[in-house]
């Protein structure tokens, strides 16, 4: 009722986008009207082909899809969503007239996150949508955290591995500058060798970083939960 709508809006779900995929225009319109009232942004598609197209373009937080549809059914849509790297964390609720245990298992095996039998209870559907939206948000937060963590670990690795040889090159160049002022030219070849060998160290580090397919990690500092990439691990 009104209290649920107020609660949803208070929780600021306005940014949450739900895609409704159903070949029954009455169900599409009904769900769109009710979900919009609850503060969600609602997109529509009349079959799986259009649903997949809209999902790839709009990246919804949650998809409600009918099972039986022309061109591409709910199961095929579900499979396509879960095999798409950009969409695989999208929460997907399947609506179906089929109510056997085997059908439910088939739905879950294709990657459906939840399953509701038609005719559905409105309150139950909205409660499950609420759960789905929260899970979707948590997965996005986790994905962002993992991305930030990966960037941090890469930055630490580059800083740690490159800092030493780069420091030696810079110091040697400063010494060479003084030697040129003092006209100690005979000592320069030795310094150039030092710069070249440390330049090669930097080049090797970059090469190793580019060659990594499955990163191996080691602690950056003792007793720290921050890692860095182990460049001596398997390439």
mmCIF file of C-alpha atoms in Angstrom:
data_model
loop_
_atom_site.group_PDB
_atom_site.id
_atom_site.type_symbol
_atom_site.label_atom_id
_atom_site.label_comp_id
_atom_site.label_asym_id
_atom_site.label_seq_id
_atom_site.Cartn_x
_atom_site.Cartn_y
_atom_site.Cartn_z
ATOM 1 C CA UNK A 1 0.000 0.000 0.000
ATOM 2 C CA UNK A 2 1.010 3.634 0.510
ATOM 3 C CA UNK A 3 3.378 2.884 3.393
ATOM 4 C CA UNK A 4 5.385 0.478 1.211
ATOM 5 C CA UNK A 5 5.600 3.076 -1.575
ATOM 6 C CA UNK A 6 6.739 5.741 0.902
ATOM 7 C CA UNK A 7 9.304 3.357 2.374
ATOM 8 C CA UNK A 8 10.678 2.537 -1.083
ATOM 9 C CA UNK A 9 10.995 6.189 -2.033
ATOM 10 C CA UNK A 10 12.556 6.989 1.326
ATOM 11 C CA UNK A 11 15.190 4.308 0.645
ATOM 12 C CA UNK A 12 15.993 6.247 -2.560
ATOM 13 C CA UNK A 13 15.395 3.508 -5.106
ATOM 14 C CA UNK A 14 14.606 6.145 -7.756
ATOM 15 C CA UNK A 15 17.819 5.295 -9.573
ATOM 16 C CA UNK A 16 16.922 1.594 -9.686
ATOM 17 C CA UNK A 17 15.979 0.395 -13.178
ATOM 18 C CA UNK A 18 13.791 -2.666 -13.755
ATOM 19 C CA UNK A 19 13.256 -4.260 -17.170
ATOM 20 C CA UNK A 20 9.926 -6.080 -17.678
ATOM 21 C CA UNK A 21 10.023 -8.640 -20.519
ATOM 22 C CA UNK A 22 6.647 -10.208 -21.405
ATOM 23 C CA UNK A 23 4.700 -10.772 -24.617
ATOM 24 C CA UNK A 24 1.473 -10.034 -22.707
ATOM 25 C CA UNK A 25 0.999 -6.260 -23.013
ATOM 26 C CA UNK A 26 -1.479 -6.208 -20.075
ATOM 27 C CA UNK A 27 1.153 -7.643 -17.674
ATOM 28 C CA UNK A 28 3.795 -5.242 -19.024
ATOM 29 C CA UNK A 29 1.554 -2.202 -18.527
ATOM 30 C CA UNK A 30 0.296 -3.379 -15.128
ATOM 31 C CA UNK A 31 3.813 -4.009 -13.745
ATOM 32 C CA UNK A 32 5.132 -0.773 -15.261
ATOM 33 C CA UNK A 33 2.363 1.256 -13.600
ATOM 34 C CA UNK A 34 2.739 -0.412 -10.187
ATOM 35 C CA UNK A 35 6.551 -0.372 -10.127
ATOM 36 C CA UNK A 36 6.701 3.247 -11.296
ATOM 37 C CA UNK A 37 4.368 4.148 -8.395
ATOM 38 C CA UNK A 38 6.882 2.488 -6.054
ATOM 39 C CA UNK A 39 9.643 4.730 -7.363
ATOM 40 C CA UNK A 40 11.423 2.426 -9.823
ATOM 41 C CA UNK A 41 12.383 3.360 -13.379
ATOM 42 C CA UNK A 42 10.735 0.749 -15.617
ATOM 43 C CA UNK A 43 11.714 -0.385 -19.121
ATOM 44 C CA UNK A 44 9.659 -2.751 -21.308
ATOM 45 C CA UNK A 45 10.315 -5.412 -23.953
ATOM 46 C CA UNK A 46 7.818 -7.757 -25.613
ATOM 47 C CA UNK A 47 10.107 -10.775 -26.108
ATOM 48 C CA UNK A 48 13.581 -12.091 -25.259
ATOM 49 C CA UNK A 49 15.265 -10.677 -28.378
ATOM 50 C CA UNK A 50 14.078 -7.144 -27.605
ATOM 51 C CA UNK A 51 14.720 -7.752 -23.897
ATOM 52 C CA UNK A 52 18.375 -8.626 -24.496
ATOM 53 C CA UNK A 53 18.767 -5.578 -26.760
ATOM 54 C CA UNK A 54 17.303 -3.231 -24.114
ATOM 55 C CA UNK A 55 19.324 -4.886 -21.318
ATOM 56 C CA UNK A 56 22.623 -4.425 -23.208
ATOM 57 C CA UNK A 57 21.804 -0.792 -23.934
ATOM 58 C CA UNK A 58 20.315 0.271 -20.576
ATOM 59 C CA UNK A 59 22.048 -2.083 -18.069
ATOM 60 C CA UNK A 60 19.053 -2.549 -15.714
ATOM 61 C CA UNK A 61 19.493 -3.493 -12.049
ATOM 62 C CA UNK A 62 16.848 -6.211 -12.247
ATOM 63 C CA UNK A 63 14.932 -8.078 -14.979
ATOM 64 C CA UNK A 64 11.469 -9.636 -14.635
ATOM 65 C CA UNK A 65 10.864 -11.997 -17.540
ATOM 66 C CA UNK A 66 8.066 -14.303 -18.649
ATOM 67 C CA UNK A 67 9.152 -17.860 -19.450
ATOM 68 C CA UNK A 68 7.008 -18.571 -22.545
ATOM 69 C CA UNK A 69 7.601 -15.943 -25.268
ATOM 70 C CA UNK A 70 8.018 -15.932 -29.071
ATOM 71 C CA UNK A 71 11.445 -15.556 -30.790
ATOM 72 C CA UNK A 72 13.443 -15.949 -27.547
ATOM 73 C CA UNK A 73 11.919 -17.395 -24.380
ATOM 74 C CA UNK A 74 12.774 -16.543 -20.785
ATOM 75 C CA UNK A 75 15.250 -19.405 -20.406
ATOM 76 C CA UNK A 76 17.223 -18.374 -23.485
ATOM 77 C CA UNK A 77 17.168 -14.736 -22.359
ATOM 78 C CA UNK A 78 18.392 -15.831 -18.933
ATOM 79 C CA UNK A 79 21.259 -17.818 -20.507
ATOM 80 C CA UNK A 80 22.251 -14.857 -22.703
ATOM 81 C CA UNK A 81 22.180 -12.433 -19.754
ATOM 82 C CA UNK A 82 24.300 -14.677 -17.525
ATOM 83 C CA UNK A 83 26.840 -15.289 -20.331
ATOM 84 C CA UNK A 84 27.279 -11.561 -20.963
ATOM 85 C CA UNK A 85 30.220 -10.143 -18.959
ATOM 86 C CA UNK A 86 28.475 -6.770 -18.551
ATOM 87 C CA UNK A 87 25.123 -8.222 -17.487
ATOM 88 C CA UNK A 88 25.915 -11.450 -15.625
ATOM 89 C CA UNK A 89 25.302 -9.907 -12.170
ATOM 90 C CA UNK A 90 21.857 -8.614 -13.194
ATOM 91 C CA UNK A 91 19.220 -10.113 -10.909
ATOM 92 C CA UNK A 92 16.659 -12.060 -12.964
ATOM 93 C CA UNK A 93 13.187 -13.134 -11.834
ATOM 94 C CA UNK A 94 11.313 -15.603 -14.076
ATOM 95 C CA UNK A 95 7.492 -15.509 -14.173
ATOM 96 C CA UNK A 96 5.836 -18.705 -15.359
ATOM 97 C CA UNK A 97 2.605 -20.694 -15.385
ATOM 98 C CA UNK A 98 4.733 -23.847 -14.931
ATOM 99 C CA UNK A 99 4.861 -24.918 -11.317
ATOM 100 C CA UNK A 100 6.610 -28.291 -11.224
ATOM 101 C CA UNK A 101 9.821 -28.887 -9.291
ATOM 102 C CA UNK A 102 11.619 -29.877 -12.533
ATOM 103 C CA UNK A 103 10.705 -26.573 -14.206
ATOM 104 C CA UNK A 104 11.956 -24.603 -11.199
ATOM 105 C CA UNK A 105 15.241 -26.520 -11.201
ATOM 106 C CA UNK A 106 15.584 -25.924 -14.973
ATOM 107 C CA UNK A 107 15.092 -22.197 -14.398
ATOM 108 C CA UNK A 108 17.667 -22.002 -11.629
ATOM 109 C CA UNK A 109 20.147 -24.053 -13.687
ATOM 110 C CA UNK A 110 19.918 -21.497 -16.502
ATOM 111 C CA UNK A 111 20.936 -18.815 -14.010
ATOM 112 C CA UNK A 112 17.557 -17.407 -12.907
ATOM 113 C CA UNK A 113 17.914 -15.815 -9.455
ATOM 114 C CA UNK A 114 14.267 -16.219 -8.517
ATOM 115 C CA UNK A 115 11.101 -17.857 -9.791
ATOM 116 C CA UNK A 116 7.465 -16.858 -9.369
ATOM 117 C CA UNK A 117 4.384 -18.726 -10.578
ATOM 118 C CA UNK A 118 1.568 -16.967 -12.455
ATOM 119 C CA UNK A 119 -0.871 -15.726 -11.360
ATOM 120 C CA UNK A 120 1.538 -14.103 -8.917
ATOM 121 C CA UNK A 121 0.792 -12.435 -5.617
ATOM 122 C CA UNK A 122 1.626 -8.748 -6.018
ATOM 123 C CA UNK A 123 3.031 -8.261 -2.515
ATOM 124 C CA UNK A 124 5.215 -11.355 -2.832
ATOM 125 C CA UNK A 125 6.587 -10.167 -6.194
ATOM 126 C CA UNK A 126 7.382 -6.697 -4.800
ATOM 127 C CA UNK A 127 9.055 -8.228 -1.739
ATOM 128 C CA UNK A 128 11.227 -10.398 -3.998
ATOM 129 C CA UNK A 129 12.050 -7.416 -6.217
ATOM 130 C CA UNK A 130 13.193 -5.541 -3.113
ATOM 131 C CA UNK A 131 15.521 -8.429 -2.185
ATOM 132 C CA UNK A 132 16.780 -8.666 -5.796
ATOM 133 C CA UNK A 133 17.536 -4.934 -5.972
ATOM 134 C CA UNK A 134 19.522 -5.096 -2.721
ATOM 135 C CA UNK A 135 21.541 -8.103 -3.929
ATOM 136 C CA UNK A 136 22.168 -6.362 -7.258
ATOM 137 C CA UNK A 137 23.410 -3.239 -5.420
ATOM 138 C CA UNK A 138 25.702 -5.304 -3.178
ATOM 139 C CA UNK A 139 27.191 -7.116 -6.189
ATOM 140 C CA UNK A 140 27.884 -3.792 -7.913
ATOM 141 C CA UNK A 141 29.537 -2.444 -4.755
ATOM 142 C CA UNK A 142 31.661 -5.599 -4.499
ATOM 143 C CA UNK A 143 32.583 -5.376 -8.187
ATOM 144 C CA UNK A 144 33.650 -1.719 -7.717
ATOM 145 C CA UNK A 145 35.647 -2.637 -4.603
ATOM 146 C CA UNK A 146 37.409 -5.471 -6.445
ATOM 147 C CA UNK A 147 38.215 -3.131 -9.337
ATOM 148 C CA UNK A 148 39.612 -0.490 -6.949
ATOM 149 C CA UNK A 149 41.595 -3.169 -5.102
ATOM 150 C CA UNK A 150 43.060 -4.467 -8.388
ATOM 151 C CA UNK A 151 44.091 -0.940 -9.430
ATOM 152 C CA UNK A 152 45.669 -0.352 -5.997
ATOM 153 C CA UNK A 153 47.601 -3.630 -6.161
ATOM 154 C CA UNK A 154 48.849 -2.832 -9.660
ATOM 155 C CA UNK A 155 49.936 0.665 -8.560
ATOM 156 C CA UNK A 156 51.749 -0.778 -5.508
ATOM 157 C CA UNK A 157 53.479 -3.374 -7.705
ATOM 158 C CA UNK A 158 54.666 -0.789 -10.233
ATOM 159 C CA UNK A 159 55.781 1.586 -7.485
ATOM 160 C CA UNK A 160 57.596 -1.117 -5.531
ATOM 161 C CA UNK A 161 59.285 -2.845 -8.492
ATOM 162 C CA UNK A 162 60.193 0.227 -10.557
ATOM 163 C CA UNK A 163 61.096 2.628 -7.764
ATOM 164 C CA UNK A 164 64.481 0.999 -7.023
ATOM 165 C CA UNK A 165 65.979 0.808 -10.563
ATOM 166 C CA UNK A 166 64.529 4.229 -11.428
ATOM 167 C CA UNK A 167 66.097 5.722 -8.292
ATOM 168 C CA UNK A 168 69.488 4.277 -9.283
ATOM 169 C CA UNK A 169 69.203 5.735 -12.832
ATOM 170 C CA UNK A 170 68.302 9.198 -11.488
ATOM 171 C CA UNK A 171 71.127 9.179 -8.935
ATOM 172 C CA UNK A 172 73.679 7.983 -11.504
ATOM 173 C CA UNK A 173 72.622 10.714 -13.943
ATOM 174 C CA UNK A 174 73.140 13.347 -11.229
ATOM 175 C CA UNK A 175 76.633 11.921 -10.535
ATOM 176 C CA UNK A 176 77.377 11.947 -14.293
ATOM 177 C CA UNK A 177 76.382 15.603 -14.465
ATOM 178 C CA UNK A 178 78.939 16.470 -11.795
ATOM 179 C CA UNK A 179 81.610 14.357 -13.493
ATOM 180 C CA UNK A 180 81.021 16.218 -16.774
ATOM 181 C CA UNK A 181 81.477 19.534 -14.912
ATOM 182 C CA UNK A 182 84.684 18.126 -13.379
ATOM 183 C CA UNK A 183 85.671 16.701 -16.794
ATOM 184 C CA UNK A 184 86.025 13.165 -15.415
ATOM 185 C CA UNK A 185 85.010 11.680 -18.777
ATOM 186 C CA UNK A 186 86.843 8.376 -18.290
ATOM 187 C CA UNK A 187 84.402 7.411 -15.510
ATOM 188 C CA UNK A 188 81.291 7.987 -17.654
ATOM 189 C CA UNK A 189 81.192 4.618 -19.517
ATOM 190 C CA UNK A 190 80.852 2.808 -16.155
ATOM 191 C CA UNK A 191 77.961 5.094 -15.163
ATOM 192 C CA UNK A 192 76.265 4.611 -18.542
ATOM 193 C CA UNK A 193 76.457 0.824 -17.987
ATOM 194 C CA UNK A 194 74.720 1.267 -14.598
ATOM 195 C CA UNK A 195 71.952 3.363 -16.229
ATOM 196 C CA UNK A 196 71.473 0.848 -19.067
ATOM 197 C CA UNK A 197 71.303 -2.186 -16.753
ATOM 198 C CA UNK A 198 68.710 -0.509 -14.516
ATOM 199 C CA UNK A 199 66.787 0.736 -17.552
ATOM 200 C CA UNK A 200 66.689 -2.898 -18.677
ATOM 201 C CA UNK A 201 65.329 -3.889 -15.243
ATOM 202 C CA UNK A 202 62.430 -1.448 -15.718
ATOM 203 C CA UNK A 203 61.803 -2.769 -19.257
ATOM 204 C CA UNK A 204 61.758 -6.359 -17.926
ATOM 205 C CA UNK A 205 59.235 -5.432 -15.223
ATOM 206 C CA UNK A 206 56.924 -3.837 -17.816
ATOM 207 C CA UNK A 207 57.315 -6.903 -20.044
ATOM 208 C CA UNK A 208 56.403 -9.241 -17.141
ATOM 209 C CA UNK A 209 53.351 -7.124 -16.263
ATOM 210 C CA UNK A 210 52.143 -7.270 -19.878
ATOM 211 C CA UNK A 211 52.664 -11.062 -20.020
ATOM 212 C CA UNK A 212 50.583 -11.876 -16.911
ATOM 213 C CA UNK A 213 47.436 -13.856 -17.644
ATOM 214 C CA UNK A 214 46.559 -15.182 -14.183
ATOM 215 C CA UNK A 215 48.113 -12.883 -11.557
ATOM 216 C CA UNK A 216 49.834 -14.445 -8.526
ATOM 217 C CA UNK A 217 49.971 -12.267 -5.417
ATOM 218 C CA UNK A 218 52.245 -11.818 -2.424
ATOM 219 C CA UNK A 219 51.907 -9.527 0.632
ATOM 220 C CA UNK A 220 53.245 -6.001 0.089
ATOM 221 C CA UNK A 221 54.283 -5.681 3.720
ATOM 222 C CA UNK A 222 54.584 -8.276 6.466
ATOM 223 C CA UNK A 223 51.276 -8.762 8.360
ATOM 224 C CA UNK A 224 49.468 -6.554 5.815
ATOM 225 C CA UNK A 225 46.262 -7.425 3.953
ATOM 226 C CA UNK A 226 47.451 -5.353 0.981
ATOM 227 C CA UNK A 227 48.926 -7.450 -1.821
ATOM 228 C CA UNK A 228 51.139 -6.824 -4.790
ATOM 229 C CA UNK A 229 51.579 -8.866 -7.960
ATOM 230 C CA UNK A 230 54.302 -11.502 -7.742
ATOM 231 C CA UNK A 231 56.300 -10.874 -10.926
ATOM 232 C CA UNK A 232 58.345 -14.014 -10.318
ATOM 233 C CA UNK A 233 55.208 -16.188 -10.295
ATOM 234 C CA UNK A 234 54.016 -18.339 -13.218
ATOM 235 C CA UNK A 235 53.677 -16.441 -16.496
#
